[in-house]
PDB file of C-alpha atoms in Angstrom:
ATOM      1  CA  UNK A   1      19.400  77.890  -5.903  1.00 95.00           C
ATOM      2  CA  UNK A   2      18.059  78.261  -9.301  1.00 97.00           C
ATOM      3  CA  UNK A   3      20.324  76.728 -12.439  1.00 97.00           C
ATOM      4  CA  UNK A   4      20.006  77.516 -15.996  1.00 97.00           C
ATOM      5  CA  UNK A   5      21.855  74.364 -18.374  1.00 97.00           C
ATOM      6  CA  UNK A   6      23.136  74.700 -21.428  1.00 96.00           C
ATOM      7  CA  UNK A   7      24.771  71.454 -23.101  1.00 93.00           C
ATOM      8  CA  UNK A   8      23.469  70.196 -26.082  1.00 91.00           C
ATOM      9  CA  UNK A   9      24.245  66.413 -25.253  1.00 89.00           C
ATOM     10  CA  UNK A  10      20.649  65.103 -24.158  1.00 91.00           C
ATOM     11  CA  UNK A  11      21.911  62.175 -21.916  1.00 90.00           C
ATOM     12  CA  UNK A  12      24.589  65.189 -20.351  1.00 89.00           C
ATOM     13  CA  UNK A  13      21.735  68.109 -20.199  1.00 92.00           C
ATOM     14  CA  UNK A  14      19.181  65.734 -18.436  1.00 92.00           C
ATOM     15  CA  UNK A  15      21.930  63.534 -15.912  1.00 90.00           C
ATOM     16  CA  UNK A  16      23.293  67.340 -14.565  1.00 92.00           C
ATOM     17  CA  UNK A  17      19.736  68.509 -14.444  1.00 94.00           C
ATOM     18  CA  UNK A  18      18.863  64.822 -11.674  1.00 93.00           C
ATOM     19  CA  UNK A  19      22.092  65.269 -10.056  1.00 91.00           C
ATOM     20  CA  UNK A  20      21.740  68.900  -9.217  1.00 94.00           C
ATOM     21  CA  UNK A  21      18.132  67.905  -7.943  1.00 95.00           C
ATOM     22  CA  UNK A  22      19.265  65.207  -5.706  1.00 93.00           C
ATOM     23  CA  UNK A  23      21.393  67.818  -3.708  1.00 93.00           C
ATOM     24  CA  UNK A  24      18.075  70.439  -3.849  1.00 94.00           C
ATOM     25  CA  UNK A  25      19.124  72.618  -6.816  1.00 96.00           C
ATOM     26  CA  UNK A  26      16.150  74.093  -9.213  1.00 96.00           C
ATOM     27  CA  UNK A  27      16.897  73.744 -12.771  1.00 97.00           C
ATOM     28  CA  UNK A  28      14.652  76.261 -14.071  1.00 97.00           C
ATOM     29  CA  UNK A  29      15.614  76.024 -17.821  1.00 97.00           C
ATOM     30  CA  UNK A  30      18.020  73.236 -19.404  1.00 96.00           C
ATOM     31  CA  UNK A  31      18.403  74.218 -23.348  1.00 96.00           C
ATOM     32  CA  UNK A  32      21.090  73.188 -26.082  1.00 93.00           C
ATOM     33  CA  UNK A  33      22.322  76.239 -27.953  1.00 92.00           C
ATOM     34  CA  UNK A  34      23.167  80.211 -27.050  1.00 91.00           C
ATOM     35  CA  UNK A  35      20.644  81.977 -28.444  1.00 92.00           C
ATOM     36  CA  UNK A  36      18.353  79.714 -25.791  1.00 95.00           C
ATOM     37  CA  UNK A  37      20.799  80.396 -23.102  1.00 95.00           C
ATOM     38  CA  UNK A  38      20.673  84.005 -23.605  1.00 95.00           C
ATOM     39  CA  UNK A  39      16.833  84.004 -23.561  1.00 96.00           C
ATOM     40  CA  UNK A  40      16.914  81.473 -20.427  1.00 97.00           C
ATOM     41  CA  UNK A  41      18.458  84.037 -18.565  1.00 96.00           C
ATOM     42  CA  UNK A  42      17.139  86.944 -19.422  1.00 96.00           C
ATOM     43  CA  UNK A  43      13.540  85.095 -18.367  1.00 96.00           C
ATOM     44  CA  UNK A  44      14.273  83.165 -15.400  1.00 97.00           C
ATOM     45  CA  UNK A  45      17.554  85.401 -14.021  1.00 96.00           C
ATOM     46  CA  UNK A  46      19.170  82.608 -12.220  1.00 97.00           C
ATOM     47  CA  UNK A  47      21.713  82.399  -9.576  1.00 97.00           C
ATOM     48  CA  UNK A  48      24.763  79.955 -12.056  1.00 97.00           C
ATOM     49  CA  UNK A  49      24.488  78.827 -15.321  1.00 97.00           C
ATOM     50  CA  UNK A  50      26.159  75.886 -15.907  1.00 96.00           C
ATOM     51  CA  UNK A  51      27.547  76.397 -20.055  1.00 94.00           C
ATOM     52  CA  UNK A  52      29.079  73.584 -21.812  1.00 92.00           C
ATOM     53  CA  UNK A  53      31.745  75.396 -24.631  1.00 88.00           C
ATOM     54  CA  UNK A  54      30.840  73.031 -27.815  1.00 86.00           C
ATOM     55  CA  UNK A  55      26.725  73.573 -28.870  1.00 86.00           C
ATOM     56  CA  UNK A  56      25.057  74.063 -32.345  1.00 84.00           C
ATOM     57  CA  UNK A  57      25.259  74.794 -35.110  1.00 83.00           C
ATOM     58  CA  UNK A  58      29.150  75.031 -35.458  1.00 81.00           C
ATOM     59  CA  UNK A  59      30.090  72.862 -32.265  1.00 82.00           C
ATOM     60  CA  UNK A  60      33.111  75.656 -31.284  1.00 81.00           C
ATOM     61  CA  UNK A  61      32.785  77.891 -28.993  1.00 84.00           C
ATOM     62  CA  UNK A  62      29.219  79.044 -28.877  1.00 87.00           C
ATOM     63  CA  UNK A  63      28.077  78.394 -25.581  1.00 88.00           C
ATOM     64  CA  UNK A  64      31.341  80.159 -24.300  1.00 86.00           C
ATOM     65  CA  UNK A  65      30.737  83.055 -26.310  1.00 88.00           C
ATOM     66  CA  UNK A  66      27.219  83.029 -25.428  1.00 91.00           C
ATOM     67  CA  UNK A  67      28.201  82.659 -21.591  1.00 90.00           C
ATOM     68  CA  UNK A  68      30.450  85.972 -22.068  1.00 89.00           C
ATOM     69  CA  UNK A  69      27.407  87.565 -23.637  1.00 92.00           C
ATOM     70  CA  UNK A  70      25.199  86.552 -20.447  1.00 92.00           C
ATOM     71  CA  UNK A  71      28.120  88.152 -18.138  1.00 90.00           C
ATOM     72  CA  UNK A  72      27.646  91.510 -19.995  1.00 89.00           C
ATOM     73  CA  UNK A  73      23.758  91.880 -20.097  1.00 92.00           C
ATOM     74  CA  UNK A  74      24.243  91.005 -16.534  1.00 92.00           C
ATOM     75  CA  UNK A  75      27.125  91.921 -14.942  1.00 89.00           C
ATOM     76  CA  UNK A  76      28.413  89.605 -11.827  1.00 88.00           C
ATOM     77  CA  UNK A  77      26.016  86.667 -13.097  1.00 93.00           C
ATOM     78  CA  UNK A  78      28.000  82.947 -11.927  1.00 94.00           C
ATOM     79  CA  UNK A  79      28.896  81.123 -15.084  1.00 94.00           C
ATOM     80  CA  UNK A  80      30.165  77.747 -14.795  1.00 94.00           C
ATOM     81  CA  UNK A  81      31.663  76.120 -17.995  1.00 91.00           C
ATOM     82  CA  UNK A  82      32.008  72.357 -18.166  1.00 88.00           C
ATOM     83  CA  UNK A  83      33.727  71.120 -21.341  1.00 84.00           C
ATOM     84  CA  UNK A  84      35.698  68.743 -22.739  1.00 83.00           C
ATOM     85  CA  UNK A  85      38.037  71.430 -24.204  1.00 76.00           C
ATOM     86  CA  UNK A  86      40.222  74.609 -23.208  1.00 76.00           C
ATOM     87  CA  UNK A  87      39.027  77.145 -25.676  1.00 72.00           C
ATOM     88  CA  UNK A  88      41.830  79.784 -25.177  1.00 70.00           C
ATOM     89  CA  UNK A  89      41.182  82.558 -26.706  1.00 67.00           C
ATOM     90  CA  UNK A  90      37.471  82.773 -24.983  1.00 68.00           C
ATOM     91  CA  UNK A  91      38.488  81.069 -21.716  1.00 71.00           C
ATOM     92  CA  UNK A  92      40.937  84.284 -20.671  1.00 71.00           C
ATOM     93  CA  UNK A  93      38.283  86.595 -21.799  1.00 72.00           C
ATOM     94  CA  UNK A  94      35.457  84.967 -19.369  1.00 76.00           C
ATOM     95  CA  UNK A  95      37.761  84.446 -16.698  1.00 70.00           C
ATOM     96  CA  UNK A  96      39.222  88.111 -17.290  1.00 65.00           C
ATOM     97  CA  UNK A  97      35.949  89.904 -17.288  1.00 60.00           C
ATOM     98  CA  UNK A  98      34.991  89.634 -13.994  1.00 57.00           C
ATOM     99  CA  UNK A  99      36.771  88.060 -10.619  1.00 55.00           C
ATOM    100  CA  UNK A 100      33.692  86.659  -9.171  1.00 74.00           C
ATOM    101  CA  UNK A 101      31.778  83.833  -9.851  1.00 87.00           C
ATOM    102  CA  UNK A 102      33.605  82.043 -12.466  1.00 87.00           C
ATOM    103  CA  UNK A 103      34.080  78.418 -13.003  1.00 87.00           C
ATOM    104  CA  UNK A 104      35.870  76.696 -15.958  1.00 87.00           C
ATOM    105  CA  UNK A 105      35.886  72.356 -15.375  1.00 88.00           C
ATOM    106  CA  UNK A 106      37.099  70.380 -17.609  1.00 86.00           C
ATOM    107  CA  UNK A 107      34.320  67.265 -17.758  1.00 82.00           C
ATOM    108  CA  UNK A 108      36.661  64.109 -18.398  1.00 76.00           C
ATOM    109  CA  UNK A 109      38.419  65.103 -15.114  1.00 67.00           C
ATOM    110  CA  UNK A 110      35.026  65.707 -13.456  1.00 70.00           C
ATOM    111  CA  UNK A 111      35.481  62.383 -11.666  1.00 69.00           C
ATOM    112  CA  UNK A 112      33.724  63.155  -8.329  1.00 79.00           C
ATOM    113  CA  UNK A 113      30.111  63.954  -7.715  1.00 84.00           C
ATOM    114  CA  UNK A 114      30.116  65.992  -4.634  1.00 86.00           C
ATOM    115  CA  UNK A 115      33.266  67.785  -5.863  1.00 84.00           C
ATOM    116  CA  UNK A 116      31.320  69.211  -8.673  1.00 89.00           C
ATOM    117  CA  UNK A 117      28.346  70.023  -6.249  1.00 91.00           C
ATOM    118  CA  UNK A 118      30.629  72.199  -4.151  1.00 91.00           C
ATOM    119  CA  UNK A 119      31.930  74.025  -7.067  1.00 90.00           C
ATOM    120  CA  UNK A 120      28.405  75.095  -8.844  1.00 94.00           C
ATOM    121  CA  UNK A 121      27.616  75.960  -4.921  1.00 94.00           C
ATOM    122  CA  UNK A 122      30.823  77.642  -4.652  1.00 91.00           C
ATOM    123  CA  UNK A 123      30.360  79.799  -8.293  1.00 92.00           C
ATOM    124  CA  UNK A 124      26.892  80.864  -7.192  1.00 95.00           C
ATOM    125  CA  UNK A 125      27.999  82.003  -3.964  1.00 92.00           C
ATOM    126  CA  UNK A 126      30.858  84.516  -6.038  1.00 88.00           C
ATOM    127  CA  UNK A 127      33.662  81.827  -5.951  1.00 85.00           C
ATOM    128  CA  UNK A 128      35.687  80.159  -8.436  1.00 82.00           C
ATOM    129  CA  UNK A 129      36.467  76.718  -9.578  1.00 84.00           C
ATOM    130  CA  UNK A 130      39.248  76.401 -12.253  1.00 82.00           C
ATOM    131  CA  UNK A 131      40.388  73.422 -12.960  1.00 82.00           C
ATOM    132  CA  UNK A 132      43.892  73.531 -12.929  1.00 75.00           C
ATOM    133  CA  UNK A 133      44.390  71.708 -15.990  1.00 76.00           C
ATOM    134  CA  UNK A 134      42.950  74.767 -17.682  1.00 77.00           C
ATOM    135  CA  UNK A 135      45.399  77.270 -15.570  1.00 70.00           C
ATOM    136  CA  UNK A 136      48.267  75.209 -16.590  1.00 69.00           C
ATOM    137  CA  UNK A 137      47.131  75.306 -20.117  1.00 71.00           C
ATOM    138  CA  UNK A 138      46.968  78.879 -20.399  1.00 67.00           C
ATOM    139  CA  UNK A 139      50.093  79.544 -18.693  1.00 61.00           C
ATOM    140  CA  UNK A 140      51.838  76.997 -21.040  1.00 61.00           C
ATOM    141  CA  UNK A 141      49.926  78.964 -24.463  1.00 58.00           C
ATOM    142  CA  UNK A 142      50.710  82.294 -22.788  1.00 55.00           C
ATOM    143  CA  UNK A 143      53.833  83.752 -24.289  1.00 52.00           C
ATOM    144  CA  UNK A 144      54.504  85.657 -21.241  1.00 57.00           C
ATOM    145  CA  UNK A 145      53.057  85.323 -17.922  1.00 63.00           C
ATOM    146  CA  UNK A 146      53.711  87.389 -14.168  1.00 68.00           C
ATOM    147  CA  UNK A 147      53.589  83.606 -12.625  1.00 72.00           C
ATOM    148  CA  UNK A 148      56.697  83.072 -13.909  1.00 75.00           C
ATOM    149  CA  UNK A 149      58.104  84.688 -10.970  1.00 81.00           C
ATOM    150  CA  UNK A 150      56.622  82.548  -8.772  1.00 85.00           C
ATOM    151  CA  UNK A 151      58.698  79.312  -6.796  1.00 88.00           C
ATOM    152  CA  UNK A 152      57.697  75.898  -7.680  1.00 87.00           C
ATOM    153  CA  UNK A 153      56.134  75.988  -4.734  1.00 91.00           C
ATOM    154  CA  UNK A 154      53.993  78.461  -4.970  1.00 89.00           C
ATOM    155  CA  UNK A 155      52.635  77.531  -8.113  1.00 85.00           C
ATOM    156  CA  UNK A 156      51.377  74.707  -7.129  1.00 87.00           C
ATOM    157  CA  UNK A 157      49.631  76.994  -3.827  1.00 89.00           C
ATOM    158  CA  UNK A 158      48.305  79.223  -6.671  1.00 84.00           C
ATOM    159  CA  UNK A 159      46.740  76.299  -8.357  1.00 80.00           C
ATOM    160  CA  UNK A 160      44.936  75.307  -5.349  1.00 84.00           C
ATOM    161  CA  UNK A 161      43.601  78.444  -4.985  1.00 82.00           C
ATOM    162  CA  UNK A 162      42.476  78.194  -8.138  1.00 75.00           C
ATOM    163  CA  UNK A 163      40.137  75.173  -7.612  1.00 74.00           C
ATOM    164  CA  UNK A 164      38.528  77.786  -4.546  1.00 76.00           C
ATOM    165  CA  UNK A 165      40.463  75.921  -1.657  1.00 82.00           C
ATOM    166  CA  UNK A 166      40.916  77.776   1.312  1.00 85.00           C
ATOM    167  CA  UNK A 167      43.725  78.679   2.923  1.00 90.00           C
ATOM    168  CA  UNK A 168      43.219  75.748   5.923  1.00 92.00           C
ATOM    169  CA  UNK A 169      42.298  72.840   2.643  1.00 90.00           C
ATOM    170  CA  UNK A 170      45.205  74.258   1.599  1.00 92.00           C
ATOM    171  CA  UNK A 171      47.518  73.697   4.274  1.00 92.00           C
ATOM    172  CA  UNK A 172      46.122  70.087   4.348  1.00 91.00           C
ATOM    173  CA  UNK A 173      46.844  69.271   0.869  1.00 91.00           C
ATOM    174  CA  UNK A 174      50.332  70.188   0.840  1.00 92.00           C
ATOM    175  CA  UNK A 175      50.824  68.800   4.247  1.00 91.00           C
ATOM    176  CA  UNK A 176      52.203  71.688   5.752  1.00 92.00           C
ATOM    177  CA  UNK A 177      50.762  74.227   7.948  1.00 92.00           C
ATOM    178  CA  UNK A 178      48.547  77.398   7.987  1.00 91.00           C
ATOM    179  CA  UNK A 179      51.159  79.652   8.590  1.00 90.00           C
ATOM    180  CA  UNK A 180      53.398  78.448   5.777  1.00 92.00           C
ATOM    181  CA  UNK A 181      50.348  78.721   2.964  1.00 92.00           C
ATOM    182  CA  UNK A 182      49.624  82.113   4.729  1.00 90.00           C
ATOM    183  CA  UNK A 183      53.187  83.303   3.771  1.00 91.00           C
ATOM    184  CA  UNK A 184      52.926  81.895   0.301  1.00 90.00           C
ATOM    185  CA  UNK A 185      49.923  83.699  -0.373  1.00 88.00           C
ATOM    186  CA  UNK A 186      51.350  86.509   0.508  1.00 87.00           C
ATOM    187  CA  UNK A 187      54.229  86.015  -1.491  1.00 88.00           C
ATOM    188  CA  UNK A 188      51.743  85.546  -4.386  1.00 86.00           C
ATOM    189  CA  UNK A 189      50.227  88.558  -3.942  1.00 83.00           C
ATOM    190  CA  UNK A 190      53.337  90.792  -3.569  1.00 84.00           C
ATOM    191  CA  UNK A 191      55.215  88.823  -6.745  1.00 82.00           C
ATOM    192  CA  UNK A 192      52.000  89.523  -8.210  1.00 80.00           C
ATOM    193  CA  UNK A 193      51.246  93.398  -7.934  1.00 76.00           C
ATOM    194  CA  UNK A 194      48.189  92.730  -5.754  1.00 75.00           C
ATOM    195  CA  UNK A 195      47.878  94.175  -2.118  1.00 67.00           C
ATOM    196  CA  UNK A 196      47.346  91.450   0.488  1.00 55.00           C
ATOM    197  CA  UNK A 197      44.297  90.519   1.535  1.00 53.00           C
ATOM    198  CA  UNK A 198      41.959  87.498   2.295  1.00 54.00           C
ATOM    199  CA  UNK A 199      39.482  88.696   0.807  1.00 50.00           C
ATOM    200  CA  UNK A 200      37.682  86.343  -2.190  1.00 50.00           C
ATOM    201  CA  UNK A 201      37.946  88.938  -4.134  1.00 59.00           C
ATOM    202  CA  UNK A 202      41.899  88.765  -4.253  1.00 67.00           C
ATOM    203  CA  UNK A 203      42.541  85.674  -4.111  1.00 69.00           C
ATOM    204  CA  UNK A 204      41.096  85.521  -7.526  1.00 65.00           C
ATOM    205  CA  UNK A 205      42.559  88.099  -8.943  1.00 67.00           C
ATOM    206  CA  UNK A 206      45.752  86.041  -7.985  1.00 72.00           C
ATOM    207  CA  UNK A 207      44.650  83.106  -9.234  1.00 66.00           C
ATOM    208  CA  UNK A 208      43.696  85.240 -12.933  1.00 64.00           C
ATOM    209  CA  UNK A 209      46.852  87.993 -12.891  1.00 61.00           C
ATOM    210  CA  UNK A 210      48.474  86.390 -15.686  1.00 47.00           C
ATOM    211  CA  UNK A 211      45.815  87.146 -18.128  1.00 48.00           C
ATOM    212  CA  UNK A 212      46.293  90.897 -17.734  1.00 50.00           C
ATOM    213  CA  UNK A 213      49.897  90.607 -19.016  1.00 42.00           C
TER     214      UNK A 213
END
């Protein structure tokens, strides 16, 4: 796998660069502002781009704007944003524009190395990895959302699927078994408008519905 960085934190840029080399994953470009992300990727075309929200030279939201950018010029390209921050307005427009390959992390609750392994692995691969700290934040600053007709219950299901659990991690998380997260799911999808379906490609569209209303 080959990983272009963008965080303009030295001590950050360089420790994700050595961690995602310990596990065997290139970093073929680590740079601390947009306009270098944008000409990272256009050079090397990688398979993720890992895009912290705050860089130079107004410390907002230019690496998420510049990670939007990326996912135009190249349509279906794995973004995974690591921040210390839920930038709204840009958050539902990255996670919006495309239902593959999108990650959003928050980095204070980034506690666990291999868990962040698995989720630039599972980005790259056309997954997602919300963190559901950011869901819940966005359904909270939504004015109106479709999850609102979903049970406690299946919320919390919905959440999980959010973080790219399965439906089996699922099942073992909540305690309860396959066929009961099977029939939440499906729940989700009907309360939701979408068809049923295992497919990836559904579940996040579940997992992002809300940002259509």
């Amino acid at each position: 796998m080959r990983v272009v960085i963008a965080e303009d934190s030295v001590l950050l840029r360089v420790g994700v660069q050595r961690l995602l080399a310990d596990e065997g994953i290139e970093t073929v470009a680590a740079v601390e502002n947009g306009d270098d992300l944008l000409d990272a990727v256009t050079e090397h075309r990688p398979d993720l781009c890992v895009v912290d929200v705050r860089m130079p030279p107004t410390f907002t939201d230019e690496g998420l704007r510049a990670a939007i950018e990326c996912r135009r010029l190249y349509p279906g390209l794995p973004v995974l944003v690591l921040s210390q921050y839920v930038e709204e307005r840009y958050a539902v427009e990255l996670l919006a524009g495309g239902a593959s390959g999108v990650g959003y992390l928050l980095k204070e609750r980034v506690a666990d190395v291999k868990e962040f392994v698995d989720a630039v692995r599972r980005v790259a691969d056309g997954g997602t990895s919300i963190d559901h700290e950011v869901i819940t934040q966005l359904m909270v600053r939504s004015k109106k959302s479709p999850v609102d007709k979903l049970t406690p219950r299946e919320r919390e299901v919905l959440g999980l699927m959010a973080q790219g659990l399965s439906n089996t991690a699922i099942a073992g998380t909540l305690v309860v078994s396959d066929g009961a997260v099977e029939k939440h799911v499906g729940n989700i999808f009907a309360k939701l408008g979408l068809e049923p379906s295992n497919s990836e490609h559904r579940r996040v569209r579940a997992v992002l519905a809300y940002l259509d209303s």
